[in-house]
Amino acid sequence: MGKTEARDIFFNYIKEKGLRYTKQREAILGAFLASGKHITIDDLYTAVKKTNQDIGYATVHRNLKLMTECGLADEIKIGSHKARFEQKYGHEHHDHLICMKCGRFIEVHDEKIEKLQGKLAEANDFVPMRHKLEIYGMCKKCR
Amino acid sequence: MGKTEARDIFFNYIKEKGLRYTKQREAILGAFLASGKHITIDDLYTAVKKTNQDIGYATVHRNLKLMTECGLADEIKIGSHKARFEQKYGHEHHDHLICMKCGRFIEVHDEKIEKLQGKLAEANDFVPMRHKLEIYGMCKKCR
DNA sequence: CTAATATTGATAACTATTATCAATATAACA
DNA sequence: TGTTATATTGATAATAGTTATCAATATTAG
Ligand SMILES: [Mn+2]
Ligand SMILES: [Mn+2]
Ligand SMILES: [Zn+2]
Ligand SMILES: [Zn+2]
């Protein structure tokens, strides 16, 4: 479901920029597409290592940035924690409820809020391009 | 307008924790209350230095954290930039429109959005405690 | 005034990210 | 299929921001 298209997007982006499609890129892309939500660079590095033990951390880092540039990945920074990435291609936009106790991320979406954000920006002569809404609190399990 | 009360809050917090009220604390508090919006630790450090040239960076940092703990300051992290602080006591809650070109912060508030956020949390069995809404885009001046 | 201990300022340590660079891999093209 | 220009890699250094360490000093209760 979308893996081939995702690969095409990455491959085409690489080619358009005059870059080269390497075994490492293929491996990193594959591991990313197989990954769960909100992974860190370390998570992906560990995952890729399983099939490609000679991979370097910097290579994973660089390619995660490339995947972000071409729209396959989305970078999210929470509090003082390290950067996390989630799949973007084929995934709807959403915001996050973040549990302050267990760290769980709950993905949410509210079209009314999205619309009001647009109006709010407009009222301030501001052209919105992207936004981040994070609600911190306590999840069901943690109380 | 509120400066004395703000000082009381800090002083009482210090005392309650069995800490000591020092010249440095007084100077840092004063500089913070006189500061503008969204300052960095460096900004405050520079400001305090003017009247207290022997102050150390670590001392400013530590006390900014204390002021945050007792509710006088609010820490905001934008993108990959360094931490910024704004006055919280006597200031209403607000969110930010952030210009991606000039870096300007526009402070906004929308009660309807706030209410919908509460509902959204509730619908997910989540108890919200604080939230962060940042809309990135282009401000009026920058286009 | 004394004593216990919190604070300070300099700086080291730490964390995460990004840059550097020589060796190697890729891909266009002869 | 070679040749060649150059993009990529992996190790590691550098950087940026934050936080910890520690000896000297300041504060405060008694
Ligand atoms: Mn998500
Ligand atoms: Mn603000
Ligand atoms: Zn939880
Ligand atoms: Zn602007």
CSV table of C-alpha atoms (C1' of nucleotides) and ligand atoms in Angstrom, one decimal:
chain,number,residue,atom,x,y,z
A,1,MET,CA,0.0,0.0,0.0
A,2,GLY,CA,2.1,2.9,-1.2
A,3,LYS,CA,5.5,1.5,-0.7
A,4,THR,CA,6.3,1.4,-4.3
A,5,GLU,CA,5.1,4.9,-4.8
A,6,ALA,CA,7.0,6.1,-1.8
A,7,ARG,CA,10.2,4.5,-3.3
A,8,ASP,CA,9.5,6.3,-6.6
A,9,ILE,CA,9.2,9.6,-4.8
A,10,PHE,CA,12.5,9.1,-3.1
A,11,PHE,CA,14.2,7.7,-6.2
A,12,ASN,CA,12.9,10.6,-8.4
A,13,TYR,CA,13.9,13.2,-5.8
A,14,ILE,CA,17.4,11.7,-5.7
A,15,LYS,CA,17.7,11.7,-9.5
A,16,GLU,CA,16.3,15.2,-9.9
A,17,LYS,CA,18.9,16.6,-7.6
A,18,GLY,CA,21.7,14.8,-9.6
A,19,LEU,CA,22.4,12.5,-6.7
A,20,ARG,CA,23.0,8.7,-6.7
A,21,TYR,CA,20.9,5.9,-5.6
A,22,THR,CA,23.0,3.7,-3.4
A,23,LYS,CA,22.5,0.4,-1.5
A,24,GLN,CA,22.5,2.3,1.7
A,25,ARG,CA,19.7,4.6,0.5
A,26,GLU,CA,17.6,1.7,-0.5
A,27,ALA,CA,18.2,0.0,2.9
A,28,ILE,CA,17.4,3.1,4.9
A,29,LEU,CA,14.3,3.8,2.9
A,30,GLY,CA,13.1,0.3,3.3
A,31,ALA,CA,13.7,0.3,7.0
A,32,PHE,CA,11.9,3.7,7.3
A,33,LEU,CA,8.9,2.5,5.4
A,34,ALA,CA,8.7,-0.6,7.6
A,35,SER,CA,9.1,1.5,10.8
A,36,GLY,CA,6.5,2.4,13.3
A,37,LYS,CA,5.5,5.9,14.4
A,38,HIS,CA,7.7,8.6,15.9
A,39,ILE,CA,11.1,7.0,15.6
A,40,THR,CA,14.4,8.6,16.4
A,41,ILE,CA,17.5,8.6,14.3
A,42,ASP,CA,18.9,6.0,16.6
A,43,ASP,CA,15.9,3.8,16.2
A,44,LEU,CA,16.3,3.8,12.4
A,45,TYR,CA,20.0,3.3,12.7
A,46,THR,CA,19.5,0.2,14.9
A,47,ALA,CA,16.9,-1.1,12.4
A,48,VAL,CA,19.0,-0.7,9.3
A,49,LYS,CA,22.0,-2.2,11.1
A,50,LYS,CA,20.2,-5.6,11.2
A,51,THR,CA,20.5,-6.0,7.4
A,52,ASN,CA,23.4,-3.7,6.8
A,53,GLN,CA,25.8,-3.9,9.7
A,54,ASP,CA,28.4,-1.6,8.1
A,55,ILE,CA,26.0,1.4,7.9
A,56,GLY,CA,27.1,4.6,9.5
A,57,TYR,CA,25.1,6.8,11.8
A,58,ALA,CA,25.8,9.9,9.7
A,59,THR,CA,24.5,8.1,6.6
A,60,VAL,CA,21.2,7.3,8.3
A,61,HIS,CA,20.9,10.8,9.6
A,62,ARG,CA,21.6,12.4,6.1
A,63,ASN,CA,19.1,10.2,4.4
A,64,LEU,CA,16.4,10.8,6.9
A,65,LYS,CA,16.8,14.5,6.2
A,66,LEU,CA,16.6,13.7,2.4
A,67,MET,CA,13.4,11.7,3.0
A,68,THR,CA,12.0,14.7,4.9
A,69,GLU,CA,12.9,17.1,2.1
A,70,CYS,CA,11.1,15.0,-0.5
A,71,GLY,CA,7.9,14.7,1.7
A,72,LEU,CA,8.2,11.1,2.8
A,73,ALA,CA,9.0,11.9,6.4
A,74,ASP,CA,8.0,14.5,8.8
A,75,GLU,CA,10.2,15.7,11.7
A,76,ILE,CA,8.7,16.3,15.0
A,77,LYS,CA,10.4,17.8,18.0
A,78,ILE,CA,8.8,17.3,21.4
A,79,GLY,CA,10.0,19.3,24.4
A,80,SER,CA,13.7,18.8,25.0
A,81,HIS,CA,13.8,15.4,23.5
A,82,LYS,CA,15.6,14.4,20.4
A,83,ALA,CA,14.1,14.7,16.9
A,84,ARG,CA,11.6,12.1,15.9
A,85,PHE,CA,10.4,11.2,12.5
A,86,GLU,CA,7.1,9.8,11.2
A,87,GLN,CA,5.9,8.7,7.8
A,88,LYS,CA,4.2,11.4,5.9
A,89,TYR,CA,3.5,10.0,2.4
A,90,GLY,CA,0.1,8.3,2.4
A,91,HIS,CA,-0.6,9.4,6.0
A,92,GLU,CA,-3.1,12.1,6.8
A,93,HIS,CA,-2.1,15.2,8.7
A,94,HIS,CA,-2.7,14.9,12.4
A,95,ASP,CA,-1.8,16.5,15.7
A,96,HIS,CA,-0.6,14.9,19.0
A,97,LEU,CA,-1.8,14.4,22.5
A,98,ILE,CA,1.3,13.6,24.5
A,99,CYS,CA,1.2,11.9,27.9
A,100,MET,CA,3.5,13.6,30.3
A,101,LYS,CA,3.8,10.3,32.3
A,102,CYS,CA,4.3,7.5,29.8
A,103,GLY,CA,5.3,9.6,26.8
A,104,ARG,CA,2.7,8.0,24.6
A,105,PHE,CA,1.6,9.9,21.5
A,106,ILE,CA,-2.1,9.9,20.6
A,107,GLU,CA,-2.8,11.0,17.0
A,108,VAL,CA,-5.8,13.2,16.6
A,109,HIS,CA,-7.4,15.3,14.0
A,110,ASP,CA,-10.1,17.9,14.2
A,111,GLU,CA,-11.2,19.6,11.1
A,112,LYS,CA,-13.0,22.4,13.0
A,113,ILE,CA,-9.7,23.3,14.7
A,114,GLU,CA,-7.9,23.2,11.4
A,115,LYS,CA,-10.4,25.6,9.8
A,116,LEU,CA,-10.2,28.0,12.8
A,117,GLN,CA,-6.5,28.0,12.6
A,118,GLY,CA,-6.7,29.2,9.0
A,119,LYS,CA,-9.1,31.9,10.0
A,120,LEU,CA,-6.9,33.0,12.8
A,121,ALA,CA,-3.9,33.3,10.5
A,122,GLU,CA,-6.0,35.2,8.0
A,123,ALA,CA,-7.2,37.6,10.6
A,124,ASN,CA,-3.6,38.5,11.3
A,125,ASP,CA,-2.5,38.9,7.7
A,126,PHE,CA,-0.5,35.8,7.9
A,127,VAL,CA,-0.2,33.0,5.3
A,128,PRO,CA,-0.1,29.7,7.2
A,129,MET,CA,2.1,27.0,5.7
A,130,ARG,CA,2.2,24.3,8.4
A,131,HIS,CA,1.4,24.1,12.1
A,132,LYS,CA,2.1,22.1,15.2
A,133,LEU,CA,-0.5,21.4,17.8
A,134,GLU,CA,0.6,19.4,20.8
A,135,ILE,CA,-1.6,18.9,23.9
A,136,TYR,CA,0.3,17.7,27.0
A,137,GLY,CA,-1.4,15.9,29.8
A,138,MET,CA,-2.3,12.5,31.2
A,139,CYS,CA,-3.5,9.6,29.1
A,140,LYS,CA,-6.2,7.1,30.2
A,141,LYS,CA,-3.7,4.4,31.3
A,142,CYS,CA,-1.7,6.8,33.4
A,143,ARG,CA,-4.4,7.7,36.0
B,1,MET,CA,1.6,46.7,37.4
B,2,GLY,CA,2.2,43.4,38.9
B,3,LYS,CA,6.0,43.7,39.4
B,4,THR,CA,5.7,43.7,43.2
B,5,GLU,CA,3.4,40.7,43.1
B,6,ALA,CA,5.7,38.9,40.7
B,7,ARG,CA,8.6,39.5,43.1
B,8,ASP,CA,6.6,38.2,46.0
B,9,ILE,CA,5.8,35.0,44.1
B,10,PHE,CA,9.5,34.4,43.4
B,11,PHE,CA,10.6,35.4,46.9
B,12,ASN,CA,8.0,33.1,48.5
B,13,TYR,CA,8.8,30.2,46.1
B,14,ILE,CA,12.5,30.6,47.1
B,15,LYS,CA,11.7,30.7,50.8
B,16,GLU,CA,9.2,27.8,50.6
B,17,LYS,CA,11.9,25.6,49.1
B,18,GLY,CA,14.4,26.6,51.8
B,19,LEU,CA,16.5,28.5,49.4
B,20,ARG,CA,18.2,31.9,49.8
B,21,TYR,CA,17.3,35.2,48.2
B,22,THR,CA,20.5,36.6,46.8
B,23,LYS,CA,21.6,39.8,45.1
B,24,GLN,CA,21.9,37.8,41.9
B,25,ARG,CA,18.4,36.5,42.1
B,26,GLU,CA,17.1,40.0,42.7
B,27,ALA,CA,19.0,41.3,39.7
B,28,ILE,CA,18.0,38.4,37.4
B,29,LEU,CA,14.3,38.7,38.4
B,30,GLY,CA,14.4,42.5,37.8
B,31,ALA,CA,16.0,42.1,34.4
B,32,PHE,CA,13.5,39.4,33.4
B,33,LEU,CA,10.5,41.5,34.5
B,34,ALA,CA,11.9,44.4,32.5
B,35,SER,CA,12.5,42.2,29.4
B,36,GLY,CA,10.6,42.0,26.2
B,37,LYS,CA,9.0,38.9,24.7
B,38,HIS,CA,10.6,35.6,23.8
B,39,ILE,CA,14.1,36.2,25.2
B,40,THR,CA,16.9,33.6,25.2
B,41,ILE,CA,19.1,32.9,28.1
B,42,ASP,CA,21.8,34.8,26.4
B,43,ASP,CA,19.5,37.8,26.0
B,44,LEU,CA,18.9,37.8,29.7
B,45,TYR,CA,22.5,37.2,30.6
B,46,THR,CA,23.5,40.2,28.5
B,47,ALA,CA,20.8,42.4,30.1
B,48,VAL,CA,21.8,41.4,33.7
B,49,LYS,CA,25.5,42.0,32.9
B,50,LYS,CA,24.8,45.7,32.5
B,51,THR,CA,24.1,46.2,36.2
B,52,ASN,CA,25.9,43.2,37.5
B,53,GLN,CA,29.0,42.5,35.5
B,54,ASP,CA,30.3,39.6,37.5
B,55,ILE,CA,27.2,37.5,37.0
B,56,GLY,CA,27.7,34.0,35.5
B,57,TYR,CA,25.8,32.5,32.7
B,58,ALA,CA,25.0,29.4,34.8
B,59,THR,CA,23.5,31.5,37.5
B,60,VAL,CA,21.2,33.2,35.0
B,61,HIS,CA,20.3,29.9,33.5
B,62,ARG,CA,19.5,28.3,36.9
B,63,ASN,CA,17.3,31.2,38.0
B,64,LEU,CA,15.4,31.3,34.8
B,65,LYS,CA,14.5,27.7,35.4
B,66,LEU,CA,13.4,28.6,38.9
B,67,MET,CA,11.3,31.4,37.6
B,68,THR,CA,9.7,29.0,35.2
B,69,GLU,CA,9.1,26.5,38.0
B,70,CYS,CA,7.2,29.1,40.1
B,71,GLY,CA,5.1,30.2,37.2
B,72,LEU,CA,6.7,33.6,36.4
B,73,ALA,CA,8.2,32.4,33.1
B,74,ASP,CA,7.2,30.2,30.3
B,75,GLU,CA,9.7,28.3,28.2
B,76,ILE,CA,9.0,28.0,24.5
B,77,LYS,CA,11.0,26.0,22.0
B,78,ILE,CA,10.7,26.8,18.4
B,79,GLY,CA,12.0,24.4,15.8
B,80,SER,CA,15.7,23.6,16.3
B,81,HIS,CA,16.4,27.0,17.9
B,82,LYS,CA,17.5,27.6,21.4
B,83,ALA,CA,15.0,27.9,24.3
B,84,ARG,CA,13.2,31.1,24.7
B,85,PHE,CA,11.3,32.5,27.7
B,86,GLU,CA,8.4,34.9,28.1
B,87,GLN,CA,6.7,36.4,31.1
B,88,LYS,CA,3.8,34.4,32.3
B,89,TYR,CA,2.5,36.0,35.4
B,90,GLY,CA,0.0,38.7,34.6
B,91,HIS,CA,0.0,37.7,31.0
B,92,GLU,CA,-2.8,35.8,29.3
B,93,HIS,CA,-2.3,32.5,27.6
B,94,HIS,CA,-1.7,32.8,23.9
B,95,ASP,CA,-0.4,30.9,20.9
B,96,HIS,CA,2.0,32.0,18.2
B,97,LEU,CA,2.1,32.6,14.5
B,98,ILE,CA,5.8,32.3,13.5
B,99,CYS,CA,7.1,33.9,10.3
B,100,MET,CA,9.5,31.6,8.5
B,101,LYS,CA,11.3,34.4,6.9
B,102,CYS,CA,11.8,37.1,9.5
B,103,GLY,CA,11.3,35.0,12.6
B,104,ARG,CA,8.7,37.3,14.0
B,105,PHE,CA,6.3,35.9,16.6
B,106,ILE,CA,2.7,37.1,16.4
B,107,GLU,CA,0.7,36.4,19.6
B,108,VAL,CA,-2.8,35.1,19.1
B,109,HIS,CA,-5.6,33.7,21.0
B,110,ASP,CA,-8.9,32.0,19.9
B,111,GLU,CA,-11.3,30.9,22.6
B,112,LYS,CA,-13.1,28.6,20.2
B,113,ILE,CA,-9.9,26.7,19.4
B,114,GLU,CA,-9.1,26.5,23.0
B,115,LYS,CA,-12.5,25.0,23.8
B,116,LEU,CA,-12.3,22.5,20.9
B,117,GLN,CA,-8.9,21.4,22.1
B,118,GLY,CA,-10.5,20.5,25.4
B,119,LYS,CA,-13.2,18.5,23.7
B,120,LEU,CA,-10.7,16.8,21.5
B,121,ALA,CA,-8.7,15.7,24.6
B,122,GLU,CA,-11.8,14.6,26.4
B,123,ALA,CA,-12.9,12.5,23.4
B,124,ASN,CA,-9.6,10.6,23.7
B,125,ASP,CA,-9.9,10.1,27.5
B,126,PHE,CA,-7.0,12.5,27.9
B,127,VAL,CA,-6.7,15.1,30.6
B,128,PRO,CA,-5.0,18.2,29.0
B,129,MET,CA,-2.7,20.2,31.2
B,130,ARG,CA,-1.0,22.5,28.7
B,131,HIS,CA,-0.7,22.9,25.0
B,132,LYS,CA,1.4,24.4,22.3
B,133,LEU,CA,0.0,25.7,19.0
B,134,GLU,CA,2.4,27.2,16.5
B,135,ILE,CA,1.5,28.2,13.0
B,136,TYR,CA,4.4,28.7,10.7
B,137,GLY,CA,4.1,30.8,7.6
B,138,MET,CA,4.7,34.2,6.1
B,139,CYS,CA,3.8,37.4,7.9
B,140,LYS,CA,2.4,40.5,6.2
B,141,LYS,CA,5.8,42.3,6.0
B,142,CYS,CA,7.5,39.4,4.4
B,143,ARG,CA,5.6,39.2,1.1
C,1,DC,C1',29.2,35.8,66.0
C,2,DT,C1',29.1,31.1,64.5
C,3,DA,C1',28.0,27.2,61.9
C,4,DA,C1',25.5,24.8,58.5
C,5,DT,C1',24.6,24.9,54.0
C,6,DA,C1',22.8,27.1,49.7
C,7,DT,C1',24.8,29.8,45.9
C,8,DT,C1',27.9,31.4,42.7
C,9,DG,C1',31.0,31.5,38.6
C,10,DA,C1',34.2,29.1,35.9
C,11,DT,C1',34.4,25.4,33.4
C,12,DA,C1',33.9,20.5,32.3
C,13,DA,C1',30.7,17.1,30.7
C,14,DC,C1',27.0,15.8,28.1
C,15,DT,C1',23.6,15.4,24.3
C,16,DA,C1',22.2,15.8,19.8
C,17,DT,C1',23.2,17.5,15.5
C,18,DT,C1',26.1,18.7,11.7
C,19,DA,C1',30.6,19.2,9.3
C,20,DT,C1',34.9,17.3,7.6
C,21,DC,C1',37.6,14.3,4.8
C,22,DA,C1',40.0,10.4,2.6
C,23,DA,C1',38.5,6.2,0.6
C,24,DT,C1',35.1,4.2,-2.3
C,25,DA,C1',31.0,3.6,-5.2
C,26,DT,C1',28.1,5.3,-8.8
C,27,DA,C1',26.8,6.5,-13.4
C,28,DA,C1',27.5,9.1,-17.6
C,29,DC,C1',29.8,8.5,-21.7
C,30,DA,C1',33.8,7.3,-24.8
D,1,DT,C1',33.3,-2.4,-21.4
D,2,DG,C1',36.7,0.9,-19.4
D,3,DT,C1',37.5,5.7,-17.9
D,4,DT,C1',36.5,9.5,-15.3
D,5,DA,C1',34.2,13.0,-12.7
D,6,DT,C1',32.1,13.4,-8.7
D,7,DA,C1',28.6,11.9,-5.2
D,8,DT,C1',28.6,9.0,-1.1
D,9,DT,C1',30.1,6.7,2.8
D,10,DG,C1',31.7,5.9,7.6
D,11,DA,C1',34.6,7.4,11.1
D,12,DT,C1',35.3,11.0,13.7
D,13,DA,C1',35.8,16.0,14.8
D,14,DA,C1',33.4,20.1,15.6
D,15,DT,C1',29.6,22.7,17.1
D,16,DA,C1',25.7,24.3,19.9
D,17,DG,C1',23.0,24.3,23.7
D,18,DT,C1',22.2,22.7,28.1
D,19,DT,C1',23.3,20.8,32.5
D,20,DA,C1',26.7,19.1,36.1
D,21,DT,C1',30.7,19.8,39.0
D,22,DC,C1',33.2,21.9,42.6
D,23,DA,C1',35.9,25.0,45.5
D,24,DA,C1',35.2,29.6,47.2
D,25,DT,C1',31.8,32.6,49.1
D,26,DA,C1',27.4,34.4,50.8
D,27,DT,C1',23.2,33.8,53.3
D,28,DT,C1',20.5,32.8,57.3
D,29,DA,C1',19.0,30.6,61.5
D,30,DG,C1',20.2,30.4,66.2
E,1,MN,MN,2.1,11.2,14.7
E,2,MN,MN,4.4,34.9,23.3
E,3,ZN,ZN,0.4,7.9,29.6
E,4,ZN,ZN,8.0,37.9,8.6
